[in-house]
mmCIF file with all atom_site columns, C-alpha atoms in Angstrom:
data_model
loop_
_atom_site.group_PDB
_atom_site.id
_atom_site.type_symbol
_atom_site.label_atom_id
_atom_site.label_alt_id
_atom_site.label_comp_id
_atom_site.label_asym_id
_atom_site.label_entity_id
_atom_site.label_seq_id
_atom_site.pdbx_PDB_ins_code
_atom_site.Cartn_x
_atom_site.Cartn_y
_atom_site.Cartn_z
_atom_site.occupancy
_atom_site.B_iso_or_equiv
_atom_site.pdbx_formal_charge
_atom_site.auth_seq_id
_atom_site.auth_comp_id
_atom_site.auth_asym_id
_atom_site.auth_atom_id
_atom_site.pdbx_PDB_model_num
ATOM 1   C CA . THR A 1 1   ? 432.192 -9.715  36.804 1.00 54.00 ? 1   THR A CA 1
ATOM 2   C CA . SER A 1 2   ? 431.523 -7.393  39.684 1.00 79.00 ? 2   SER A CA 1
ATOM 3   C CA . ILE A 1 3   ? 428.336 -9.134  40.526 1.00 86.00 ? 3   ILE A CA 1
ATOM 4   C CA . GLY A 1 4   ? 430.473 -12.305 40.902 1.00 87.00 ? 4   GLY A CA 1
ATOM 5   C CA . MET A 1 5   ? 433.070 -10.592 43.020 1.00 90.00 ? 5   MET A CA 1
ATOM 6   C CA . VAL A 1 6   ? 430.447 -9.500  45.297 1.00 92.00 ? 6   VAL A CA 1
ATOM 7   C CA . LEU A 1 7   ? 429.011 -12.832 45.652 1.00 93.00 ? 7   LEU A CA 1
ATOM 8   C CA . GLN A 1 8   ? 432.237 -14.468 46.160 1.00 91.00 ? 8   GLN A CA 1
ATOM 9   C CA . SER A 1 9   ? 433.290 -12.247 49.164 1.00 92.00 ? 9   SER A CA 1
ATOM 10  C CA . MET A 1 10  ? 430.002 -13.263 50.865 1.00 94.00 ? 10  MET A CA 1
ATOM 11  C CA . PRO A 1 11  ? 430.076 -17.236 50.962 1.00 93.00 ? 11  PRO A CA 1
ATOM 12  C CA . ARG A 1 12  ? 427.552 -17.578 53.854 1.00 95.00 ? 12  ARG A CA 1
ATOM 13  C CA . LEU A 1 13  ? 424.830 -16.038 52.107 1.00 97.00 ? 13  LEU A CA 1
ATOM 14  C CA . GLN A 1 14  ? 421.311 -17.998 52.540 1.00 98.00 ? 14  GLN A CA 1
ATOM 15  C CA . HIS A 1 15  ? 419.254 -16.437 49.970 1.00 98.00 ? 15  HIS A CA 1
ATOM 16  C CA . ILE A 1 16  ? 420.458 -14.617 46.752 1.00 98.00 ? 16  ILE A CA 1
ATOM 17  C CA . GLY A 1 17  ? 418.129 -12.907 44.339 1.00 98.00 ? 17  GLY A CA 1
ATOM 18  C CA . LEU A 1 18  ? 419.469 -11.157 41.072 1.00 96.00 ? 18  LEU A CA 1
ATOM 19  C CA . ASP A 1 19  ? 417.552 -9.397  38.564 1.00 96.00 ? 19  ASP A CA 1
ATOM 20  C CA . ILE A 1 20  ? 419.355 -8.474  35.353 1.00 92.00 ? 20  ILE A CA 1
ATOM 21  C CA . SER A 1 21  ? 416.482 -8.421  32.845 1.00 91.00 ? 21  SER A CA 1
ATOM 22  C CA . ASP A 1 22  ? 416.522 -5.728  30.206 1.00 79.00 ? 22  ASP A CA 1
ATOM 23  C CA . SER A 1 23  ? 419.942 -4.545  31.397 1.00 73.00 ? 23  SER A CA 1
ATOM 24  C CA . CYS A 1 24  ? 422.128 -7.636  29.662 1.00 78.00 ? 24  CYS A CA 1
ATOM 25  C CA . SER A 1 25  ? 422.270 -6.751  26.046 1.00 79.00 ? 25  SER A CA 1
ATOM 26  C CA . LYS A 1 26  ? 426.058 -7.678  26.243 1.00 86.00 ? 26  LYS A CA 1
ATOM 27  C CA . ILE A 1 27  ? 425.960 -10.908 28.403 1.00 91.00 ? 27  ILE A CA 1
ATOM 28  C CA . THR A 1 28  ? 426.418 -13.888 26.505 1.00 93.00 ? 28  THR A CA 1
ATOM 29  C CA . ASP A 1 29  ? 426.971 -16.462 29.625 1.00 93.00 ? 29  ASP A CA 1
ATOM 30  C CA . LEU A 1 30  ? 426.530 -16.348 33.227 1.00 94.00 ? 30  LEU A CA 1
ATOM 31  C CA . SER A 1 31  ? 430.281 -17.367 34.137 1.00 94.00 ? 31  SER A CA 1
ATOM 32  C CA . ALA A 1 32  ? 430.671 -14.690 36.864 1.00 92.00 ? 32  ALA A CA 1
ATOM 33  C CA . VAL A 1 33  ? 427.400 -15.563 38.621 1.00 94.00 ? 33  VAL A CA 1
ATOM 34  C CA . GLY A 1 34  ? 428.075 -19.522 38.316 1.00 96.00 ? 34  GLY A CA 1
ATOM 35  C CA . HIS A 1 35  ? 431.886 -19.243 39.582 1.00 94.00 ? 35  HIS A CA 1
ATOM 36  C CA . ALA A 1 36  ? 430.852 -17.424 42.691 1.00 93.00 ? 36  ALA A CA 1
ATOM 37  C CA . LEU A 1 37  ? 427.844 -19.867 43.616 1.00 95.00 ? 37  LEU A CA 1
ATOM 38  C CA . GLN A 1 38  ? 430.231 -22.890 43.861 1.00 91.00 ? 38  GLN A CA 1
ATOM 39  C CA . ASP A 1 39  ? 431.451 -21.588 47.214 1.00 88.00 ? 39  ASP A CA 1
ATOM 40  C CA . HIS A 1 40  ? 427.965 -20.839 48.731 1.00 94.00 ? 40  HIS A CA 1
ATOM 41  C CA . ARG A 1 41  ? 427.262 -24.221 50.647 1.00 92.00 ? 41  ARG A CA 1
ATOM 42  C CA . GLU A 1 42  ? 424.780 -22.445 52.880 1.00 96.00 ? 42  GLU A CA 1
ATOM 43  C CA . LEU A 1 43  ? 422.575 -21.422 49.943 1.00 97.00 ? 43  LEU A CA 1
ATOM 44  C CA . GLN A 1 44  ? 419.100 -22.012 50.417 1.00 98.00 ? 44  GLN A CA 1
ATOM 45  C CA . GLN A 1 45  ? 417.156 -19.641 48.213 1.00 99.00 ? 45  GLN A CA 1
ATOM 46  C CA . PHE A 1 46  ? 418.207 -18.564 44.724 1.00 99.00 ? 46  PHE A CA 1
ATOM 47  C CA . SER A 1 47  ? 416.634 -16.581 42.102 1.00 98.00 ? 47  SER A CA 1
ATOM 48  C CA . LEU A 1 48  ? 417.783 -15.117 38.729 1.00 98.00 ? 48  LEU A CA 1
ATOM 49  C CA . LYS A 1 49  ? 415.773 -13.109 36.459 1.00 97.00 ? 49  LYS A CA 1
ATOM 50  C CA . CYS A 1 50  ? 417.410 -12.398 32.969 1.00 94.00 ? 50  CYS A CA 1
ATOM 51  C CA . GLY A 1 51  ? 414.565 -11.884 30.858 1.00 93.00 ? 51  GLY A CA 1
ATOM 52  C CA . PHE A 1 52  ? 415.410 -10.287 27.382 1.00 94.00 ? 52  PHE A CA 1
ATOM 53  C CA . CYS A 1 53  ? 418.986 -10.947 27.767 1.00 94.00 ? 53  CYS A CA 1
ATOM 54  C CA . LYS A 1 54  ? 419.088 -11.506 23.736 1.00 90.00 ? 54  LYS A CA 1
ATOM 55  C CA . GLY A 1 55  ? 422.630 -12.428 23.551 1.00 94.00 ? 55  GLY A CA 1
ATOM 56  C CA . LEU A 1 56  ? 422.594 -14.995 26.507 1.00 95.00 ? 56  LEU A CA 1
ATOM 57  C CA . TRP A 1 57  ? 423.182 -18.485 24.937 1.00 96.00 ? 57  TRP A CA 1
ATOM 58  C CA . ASP A 1 58  ? 425.409 -20.458 27.570 1.00 96.00 ? 58  ASP A CA 1
ATOM 59  C CA . VAL A 1 59  ? 424.196 -21.285 31.057 1.00 97.00 ? 59  VAL A CA 1
ATOM 60  C CA . SER A 1 60  ? 426.609 -24.074 31.513 1.00 97.00 ? 60  SER A CA 1
ATOM 61  C CA . ALA A 1 61  ? 428.590 -22.049 34.315 1.00 96.00 ? 61  ALA A CA 1
ATOM 62  C CA . LEU A 1 62  ? 425.415 -21.442 36.001 1.00 97.00 ? 62  LEU A CA 1
ATOM 63  C CA . GLY A 1 63  ? 424.577 -25.001 35.958 1.00 97.00 ? 63  GLY A CA 1
ATOM 64  C CA . SER A 1 64  ? 428.005 -25.925 37.563 1.00 96.00 ? 64  SER A CA 1
ATOM 65  C CA . GLY A 1 65  ? 427.750 -23.553 40.157 1.00 96.00 ? 65  GLY A CA 1
ATOM 66  C CA . LEU A 1 66  ? 424.041 -24.617 41.372 1.00 97.00 ? 66  LEU A CA 1
ATOM 67  C CA . GLN A 1 67  ? 425.567 -28.064 41.255 1.00 95.00 ? 67  GLN A CA 1
ATOM 68  C CA . GLY A 1 68  ? 428.397 -26.840 43.510 1.00 93.00 ? 68  GLY A CA 1
ATOM 69  C CA . ALA A 1 69  ? 426.221 -25.039 45.916 1.00 93.00 ? 69  ALA A CA 1
ATOM 70  C CA . ALA A 1 70  ? 424.015 -28.448 46.398 1.00 91.00 ? 70  ALA A CA 1
ATOM 71  C CA . GLY A 1 71  ? 421.807 -27.186 49.286 1.00 95.00 ? 71  GLY A CA 1
ATOM 72  C CA . VAL A 1 72  ? 419.177 -25.037 47.377 1.00 98.00 ? 72  VAL A CA 1
ATOM 73  C CA . GLN A 1 73  ? 415.916 -25.598 48.543 1.00 98.00 ? 73  GLN A CA 1
ATOM 74  C CA . GLN A 1 74  ? 413.781 -23.000 46.581 1.00 99.00 ? 74  GLN A CA 1
ATOM 75  C CA . LEU A 1 75  ? 415.016 -22.163 42.872 1.00 99.00 ? 75  LEU A CA 1
ATOM 76  C CA . ARG A 1 76  ? 413.647 -19.633 40.475 1.00 99.00 ? 76  ARG A CA 1
ATOM 77  C CA . LEU A 1 77  ? 415.160 -19.144 37.248 1.00 99.00 ? 77  LEU A CA 1
ATOM 78  C CA . ASP A 1 78  ? 413.695 -16.641 34.453 1.00 98.00 ? 78  ASP A CA 1
ATOM 79  C CA . PHE A 1 79  ? 415.243 -16.890 31.024 1.00 97.00 ? 79  PHE A CA 1
ATOM 80  C CA . GLY A 1 80  ? 411.961 -15.368 29.177 1.00 97.00 ? 80  GLY A CA 1
ATOM 81  C CA . SER A 1 81  ? 412.816 -14.222 25.663 1.00 96.00 ? 81  SER A CA 1
ATOM 82  C CA . CYS A 1 82  ? 416.406 -15.106 25.992 1.00 96.00 ? 82  CYS A CA 1
ATOM 83  C CA . ARG A 1 83  ? 415.937 -15.832 22.152 1.00 94.00 ? 83  ARG A CA 1
ATOM 84  C CA . ALA A 1 84  ? 419.673 -17.048 21.757 1.00 96.00 ? 84  ALA A CA 1
ATOM 85  C CA . LEU A 1 85  ? 419.197 -19.691 24.172 1.00 97.00 ? 85  LEU A CA 1
ATOM 86  C CA . ILE A 1 86  ? 419.357 -23.270 22.693 1.00 96.00 ? 86  ILE A CA 1
ATOM 87  C CA . ASP A 1 87  ? 421.325 -25.646 25.192 1.00 97.00 ? 87  ASP A CA 1
ATOM 88  C CA . ILE A 1 88  ? 420.156 -25.845 28.765 1.00 98.00 ? 88  ILE A CA 1
ATOM 89  C CA . SER A 1 89  ? 421.425 -29.200 29.314 1.00 98.00 ? 89  SER A CA 1
ATOM 90  C CA . ALA A 1 90  ? 423.707 -28.117 32.074 1.00 98.00 ? 90  ALA A CA 1
ATOM 91  C CA . LEU A 1 91  ? 420.744 -27.155 34.365 1.00 98.00 ? 91  LEU A CA 1
ATOM 92  C CA . GLY A 1 92  ? 419.864 -30.856 34.655 1.00 98.00 ? 92  GLY A CA 1
ATOM 93  C CA . PRO A 1 93  ? 422.804 -32.018 36.807 1.00 97.00 ? 93  PRO A CA 1
ATOM 94  C CA . ALA A 1 94  ? 422.373 -28.807 38.879 1.00 97.00 ? 94  ALA A CA 1
ATOM 95  C CA . LEU A 1 95  ? 418.730 -29.855 39.701 1.00 98.00 ? 95  LEU A CA 1
ATOM 96  C CA . GLN A 1 96  ? 419.877 -33.275 40.321 1.00 97.00 ? 96  GLN A CA 1
ATOM 97  C CA . ALA A 1 97  ? 422.548 -32.133 42.747 1.00 96.00 ? 97  ALA A CA 1
ATOM 98  C CA . ASN A 1 98  ? 420.127 -30.322 44.845 1.00 97.00 ? 98  ASN A CA 1
ATOM 99  C CA . ARG A 1 99  ? 418.173 -33.026 46.540 1.00 95.00 ? 99  ARG A CA 1
ATOM 100 C CA . GLY A 1 100 ? 416.268 -30.781 49.074 1.00 96.00 ? 100 GLY A CA 1
ATOM 101 C CA . LEU A 1 101 ? 414.596 -28.684 46.301 1.00 98.00 ? 101 LEU A CA 1
ATOM 102 C CA . GLN A 1 102 ? 411.174 -27.876 47.775 1.00 98.00 ? 102 GLN A CA 1
ATOM 103 C CA . ARG A 1 103 ? 410.038 -25.339 45.057 1.00 99.00 ? 103 ARG A CA 1
ATOM 104 C CA . VAL A 1 104 ? 411.169 -24.863 41.593 1.00 99.00 ? 104 VAL A CA 1
ATOM 105 C CA . HIS A 1 105 ? 409.907 -22.098 39.069 1.00 99.00 ? 105 HIS A CA 1
ATOM 106 C CA . LEU A 1 106 ? 411.616 -22.135 35.722 1.00 99.00 ? 106 LEU A CA 1
ATOM 107 C CA . SER A 1 107 ? 410.644 -19.851 32.888 1.00 99.00 ? 107 SER A CA 1
ATOM 108 C CA . PHE A 1 108 ? 411.809 -20.250 29.289 1.00 98.00 ? 108 PHE A CA 1
ATOM 109 C CA . ASN A 1 109 ? 408.960 -18.488 27.733 1.00 98.00 ? 109 ASN A CA 1
ATOM 110 C CA . SER A 1 110 ? 409.575 -17.188 24.225 1.00 98.00 ? 110 SER A CA 1
ATOM 111 C CA . CYS A 1 111 ? 413.045 -18.794 23.962 1.00 98.00 ? 111 CYS A CA 1
ATOM 112 C CA . LYS A 1 112 ? 412.163 -19.774 20.565 1.00 96.00 ? 112 LYS A CA 1
ATOM 113 C CA . ARG A 1 113 ? 415.085 -21.667 19.565 1.00 96.00 ? 113 ARG A CA 1
ATOM 114 C CA . LEU A 1 114 ? 414.956 -24.124 22.348 1.00 97.00 ? 114 LEU A CA 1
ATOM 115 C CA . HIS A 1 115 ? 413.597 -27.582 21.383 1.00 96.00 ? 115 HIS A CA 1
ATOM 116 C CA . ASP A 1 116 ? 415.361 -30.023 23.874 1.00 98.00 ? 116 ASP A CA 1
ATOM 117 C CA . ILE A 1 117 ? 414.040 -29.950 27.579 1.00 98.00 ? 117 ILE A CA 1
ATOM 118 C CA . SER A 1 118 ? 415.019 -33.640 28.448 1.00 98.00 ? 118 SER A CA 1
ATOM 119 C CA . ALA A 1 119 ? 417.824 -32.549 30.782 1.00 98.00 ? 119 ALA A CA 1
ATOM 120 C CA . ILE A 1 120 ? 414.955 -30.727 32.899 1.00 98.00 ? 120 ILE A CA 1
ATOM 121 C CA . GLY A 1 121 ? 413.004 -34.014 33.118 1.00 98.00 ? 121 GLY A CA 1
ATOM 122 C CA . ARG A 1 122 ? 416.276 -35.907 34.167 1.00 97.00 ? 122 ARG A CA 1
ATOM 123 C CA . GLY A 1 123 ? 417.315 -33.436 36.712 1.00 98.00 ? 123 GLY A CA 1
ATOM 124 C CA . LEU A 1 124 ? 413.868 -33.302 38.298 1.00 97.00 ? 124 LEU A CA 1
ATOM 125 C CA . ARG A 1 125 ? 413.795 -37.195 38.466 1.00 95.00 ? 125 ARG A CA 1
ATOM 126 C CA . GLY A 1 126 ? 413.374 -38.542 42.047 1.00 87.00 ? 126 GLY A CA 1
ATOM 127 C CA . SER A 1 127 ? 413.177 -35.018 43.819 1.00 92.00 ? 127 SER A CA 1
ATOM 128 C CA . PRO A 1 128 ? 412.148 -36.443 46.973 1.00 91.00 ? 128 PRO A CA 1
ATOM 129 C CA . ALA A 1 129 ? 411.248 -33.187 48.714 1.00 96.00 ? 129 ALA A CA 1
ATOM 130 C CA . LEU A 1 130 ? 409.618 -31.335 45.648 1.00 98.00 ? 130 LEU A CA 1
ATOM 131 C CA . GLN A 1 131 ? 406.240 -29.619 46.812 1.00 98.00 ? 131 GLN A CA 1
ATOM 132 C CA . GLU A 1 132 ? 405.857 -26.824 44.161 1.00 99.00 ? 132 GLU A CA 1
ATOM 133 C CA . LEU A 1 133 ? 406.864 -27.134 40.352 1.00 99.00 ? 133 LEU A CA 1
ATOM 134 C CA . GLN A 1 134 ? 406.069 -24.321 37.825 1.00 99.00 ? 134 GLN A CA 1
ATOM 135 C CA . LEU A 1 135 ? 407.437 -24.827 34.315 1.00 99.00 ? 135 LEU A CA 1
ATOM 136 C CA . ASP A 1 136 ? 407.000 -22.195 31.470 1.00 99.00 ? 136 ASP A CA 1
ATOM 137 C CA . PHE A 1 137 ? 407.932 -23.451 27.846 1.00 99.00 ? 137 PHE A CA 1
ATOM 138 C CA . GLY A 1 138 ? 405.475 -21.001 26.107 1.00 98.00 ? 138 GLY A CA 1
ATOM 139 C CA . VAL A 1 139 ? 406.441 -20.262 22.476 1.00 98.00 ? 139 VAL A CA 1
ATOM 140 C CA . CYS A 1 140 ? 409.164 -22.725 22.467 1.00 98.00 ? 140 CYS A CA 1
ATOM 141 C CA . ASP A 1 141 ? 410.091 -25.206 19.754 1.00 97.00 ? 141 ASP A CA 1
ATOM 142 C CA . ILE A 1 142 ? 409.825 -28.324 22.035 1.00 96.00 ? 142 ILE A CA 1
ATOM 143 C CA . ARG A 1 143 ? 408.614 -31.530 20.483 1.00 94.00 ? 143 ARG A CA 1
ATOM 144 C CA . ASP A 1 144 ? 408.922 -34.175 23.295 1.00 97.00 ? 144 ASP A CA 1
ATOM 145 C CA . LEU A 1 145 ? 407.789 -34.272 26.780 1.00 98.00 ? 145 LEU A CA 1
ATOM 146 C CA . SER A 1 146 ? 408.952 -38.119 27.433 1.00 97.00 ? 146 SER A CA 1
ATOM 147 C CA . ALA A 1 147 ? 411.649 -37.200 30.085 1.00 98.00 ? 147 ALA A CA 1
ATOM 148 C CA . LEU A 1 148 ? 409.403 -34.564 31.712 1.00 98.00 ? 148 LEU A CA 1
ATOM 149 C CA . GLY A 1 149 ? 406.604 -36.957 32.142 1.00 98.00 ? 149 GLY A CA 1
ATOM 150 C CA . TYR A 1 150 ? 408.790 -39.628 33.248 1.00 97.00 ? 150 TYR A CA 1
ATOM 151 C CA . ALA A 1 151 ? 410.071 -37.330 36.022 1.00 97.00 ? 151 ALA A CA 1
ATOM 152 C CA . LEU A 1 152 ? 406.575 -36.211 37.041 1.00 97.00 ? 152 LEU A CA 1
ATOM 153 C CA . SER A 1 153 ? 405.316 -39.673 37.354 1.00 96.00 ? 153 SER A CA 1
ATOM 154 C CA . ASP A 1 154 ? 407.843 -40.256 40.192 1.00 94.00 ? 154 ASP A CA 1
ATOM 155 C CA . MET A 1 155 ? 406.661 -37.138 42.127 1.00 95.00 ? 155 MET A CA 1
ATOM 156 C CA . GLY A 1 156 ? 403.928 -38.487 44.449 1.00 92.00 ? 156 GLY A CA 1
ATOM 157 C CA . GLN A 1 157 ? 404.627 -35.933 46.944 1.00 95.00 ? 157 GLN A CA 1
ATOM 158 C CA . LEU A 1 158 ? 404.039 -32.993 44.747 1.00 98.00 ? 158 LEU A CA 1
ATOM 159 C CA . GLN A 1 159 ? 401.378 -30.557 45.879 1.00 98.00 ? 159 GLN A CA 1
ATOM 160 C CA . HIS A 1 160 ? 401.351 -27.528 43.320 1.00 99.00 ? 160 HIS A CA 1
ATOM 161 C CA . LEU A 1 161 ? 401.950 -28.170 39.223 1.00 99.00 ? 161 LEU A CA 1
ATOM 162 C CA . ALA A 1 162 ? 401.809 -25.258 36.886 1.00 99.00 ? 162 ALA A CA 1
ATOM 163 C CA . LEU A 1 163 ? 402.982 -26.250 33.228 1.00 99.00 ? 163 LEU A CA 1
ATOM 164 C CA . SER A 1 164 ? 402.795 -23.804 30.205 1.00 99.00 ? 164 SER A CA 1
ATOM 165 C CA . LEU A 1 165 ? 403.041 -25.158 26.779 1.00 98.00 ? 165 LEU A CA 1
ATOM 166 C CA . TYR A 1 166 ? 401.514 -22.171 25.243 1.00 98.00 ? 166 TYR A CA 1
ATOM 167 C CA . GLU A 1 167 ? 401.906 -21.838 21.473 1.00 97.00 ? 167 GLU A CA 1
ATOM 168 C CA . CYS A 1 168 ? 404.322 -24.625 21.279 1.00 97.00 ? 168 CYS A CA 1
ATOM 169 C CA . ALA A 1 169 ? 403.399 -25.037 17.706 1.00 95.00 ? 169 ALA A CA 1
ATOM 170 C CA . SER A 1 170 ? 405.538 -28.305 17.004 1.00 95.00 ? 170 SER A CA 1
ATOM 171 C CA . LEU A 1 171 ? 404.310 -30.260 19.920 1.00 96.00 ? 171 LEU A CA 1
ATOM 172 C CA . CYS A 1 172 ? 401.889 -33.091 18.773 1.00 95.00 ? 172 CYS A CA 1
ATOM 173 C CA . ASP A 1 173 ? 401.843 -35.274 21.828 1.00 95.00 ? 173 ASP A CA 1
ATOM 174 C CA . VAL A 1 174 ? 401.155 -34.435 25.527 1.00 96.00 ? 174 VAL A CA 1
ATOM 175 C CA . SER A 1 175 ? 400.496 -37.883 26.712 1.00 96.00 ? 175 SER A CA 1
ATOM 176 C CA . ALA A 1 176 ? 403.459 -38.338 28.833 1.00 97.00 ? 176 ALA A CA 1
ATOM 177 C CA . VAL A 1 177 ? 402.210 -35.697 31.035 1.00 97.00 ? 177 VAL A CA 1
ATOM 178 C CA . GLY A 1 178 ? 398.782 -37.249 31.301 1.00 96.00 ? 178 GLY A CA 1
ATOM 179 C CA . ARG A 1 179 ? 399.961 -40.473 32.046 1.00 96.00 ? 179 ARG A CA 1
ATOM 180 C CA . ALA A 1 180 ? 402.059 -39.040 34.890 1.00 97.00 ? 180 ALA A CA 1
ATOM 181 C CA . LEU A 1 181 ? 399.211 -37.137 36.698 1.00 96.00 ? 181 LEU A CA 1
ATOM 182 C CA . PRO A 1 182 ? 397.360 -40.444 38.370 1.00 96.00 ? 182 PRO A CA 1
ATOM 183 C CA . ALA A 1 183 ? 400.692 -40.919 39.965 1.00 94.00 ? 183 ALA A CA 1
ATOM 184 C CA . MET A 1 184 ? 400.326 -37.788 42.041 1.00 95.00 ? 184 MET A CA 1
ATOM 185 C CA . PRO A 1 185 ? 398.058 -38.398 44.841 1.00 95.00 ? 185 PRO A CA 1
ATOM 186 C CA . GLY A 1 186 ? 399.221 -35.254 46.785 1.00 94.00 ? 186 GLY A CA 1
ATOM 187 C CA . LEU A 1 187 ? 398.301 -32.927 44.294 1.00 97.00 ? 187 LEU A CA 1
ATOM 188 C CA . ARG A 1 188 ? 396.193 -30.070 45.235 1.00 98.00 ? 188 ARG A CA 1
ATOM 189 C CA . TYR A 1 189 ? 396.856 -27.386 42.468 1.00 98.00 ? 189 TYR A CA 1
ATOM 190 C CA . LEU A 1 190 ? 397.037 -28.143 38.769 1.00 98.00 ? 190 LEU A CA 1
ATOM 191 C CA . GLN A 1 191 ? 397.201 -25.775 35.785 1.00 98.00 ? 191 GLN A CA 1
ATOM 192 C CA . LEU A 1 192 ? 397.958 -26.670 32.468 1.00 98.00 ? 192 LEU A CA 1
ATOM 193 C CA . CYS A 1 193 ? 398.077 -24.142 29.404 1.00 98.00 ? 193 CYS A CA 1
ATOM 194 C CA . MET A 1 194 ? 398.048 -25.741 25.947 1.00 96.00 ? 194 MET A CA 1
ATOM 195 C CA . ASP A 1 195 ? 396.532 -22.871 23.998 1.00 95.00 ? 195 ASP A CA 1
ATOM 196 C CA . PHE A 1 196 ? 397.365 -22.430 20.462 1.00 93.00 ? 196 PHE A CA 1
ATOM 197 C CA . CYS A 1 197 ? 399.230 -25.814 20.264 1.00 95.00 ? 197 CYS A CA 1
ATOM 198 C CA . GLY A 1 198 ? 398.134 -26.246 16.701 1.00 88.00 ? 198 GLY A CA 1
ATOM 199 C CA . ALA A 1 199 ? 399.978 -29.843 16.235 1.00 89.00 ? 199 ALA A CA 1
ATOM 200 C CA . LEU A 1 200 ? 398.142 -31.424 19.025 1.00 88.00 ? 200 LEU A CA 1
ATOM 201 C CA . SER A 1 201 ? 395.242 -33.507 17.757 1.00 77.00 ? 201 SER A CA 1
ATOM 202 C CA . ASP A 1 202 ? 393.759 -35.021 21.048 1.00 62.00 ? 202 ASP A CA 1
#
């Protein structure tokens, strides 16, 4: 709550970086931060690290806050090892609202109960300014990449793509991503990690 109050008192901030990793055992949602962000119309860069927030399960307020900010160009969210996190659908509209996004780094590594990432794909669809995209879904329970692949196929301007699917044991089909790659003529850097995806057959 105190973080939210501080942010609310400074609505003209252009760059916000928050790191609450390892000190957030009692945090179950991000409502204080989310509500504060709605008034930050000049915000251009936002970074939030909340790795190992083991009780965090609700990111809806954060999604609403970022949706209200709407002018973010660089976004970095790290939810690594937030093992109670299941639903990230609220982040889709947040991504969609920030049409000026140039760099997006999202990490859900070891969010073992997370299986539906379609909202991320829908949110990134048609991002006209996006140049750099890093997504880490390592050790997640995802099974369907179709929405993400559909979004990637519309990113002809993308220059940097890093996608980690490390140890996604339930994932058996990555063809949606494969089909999207030829549609990225501007791509200069590509990193795909699919180690220990035991269900993949080809």
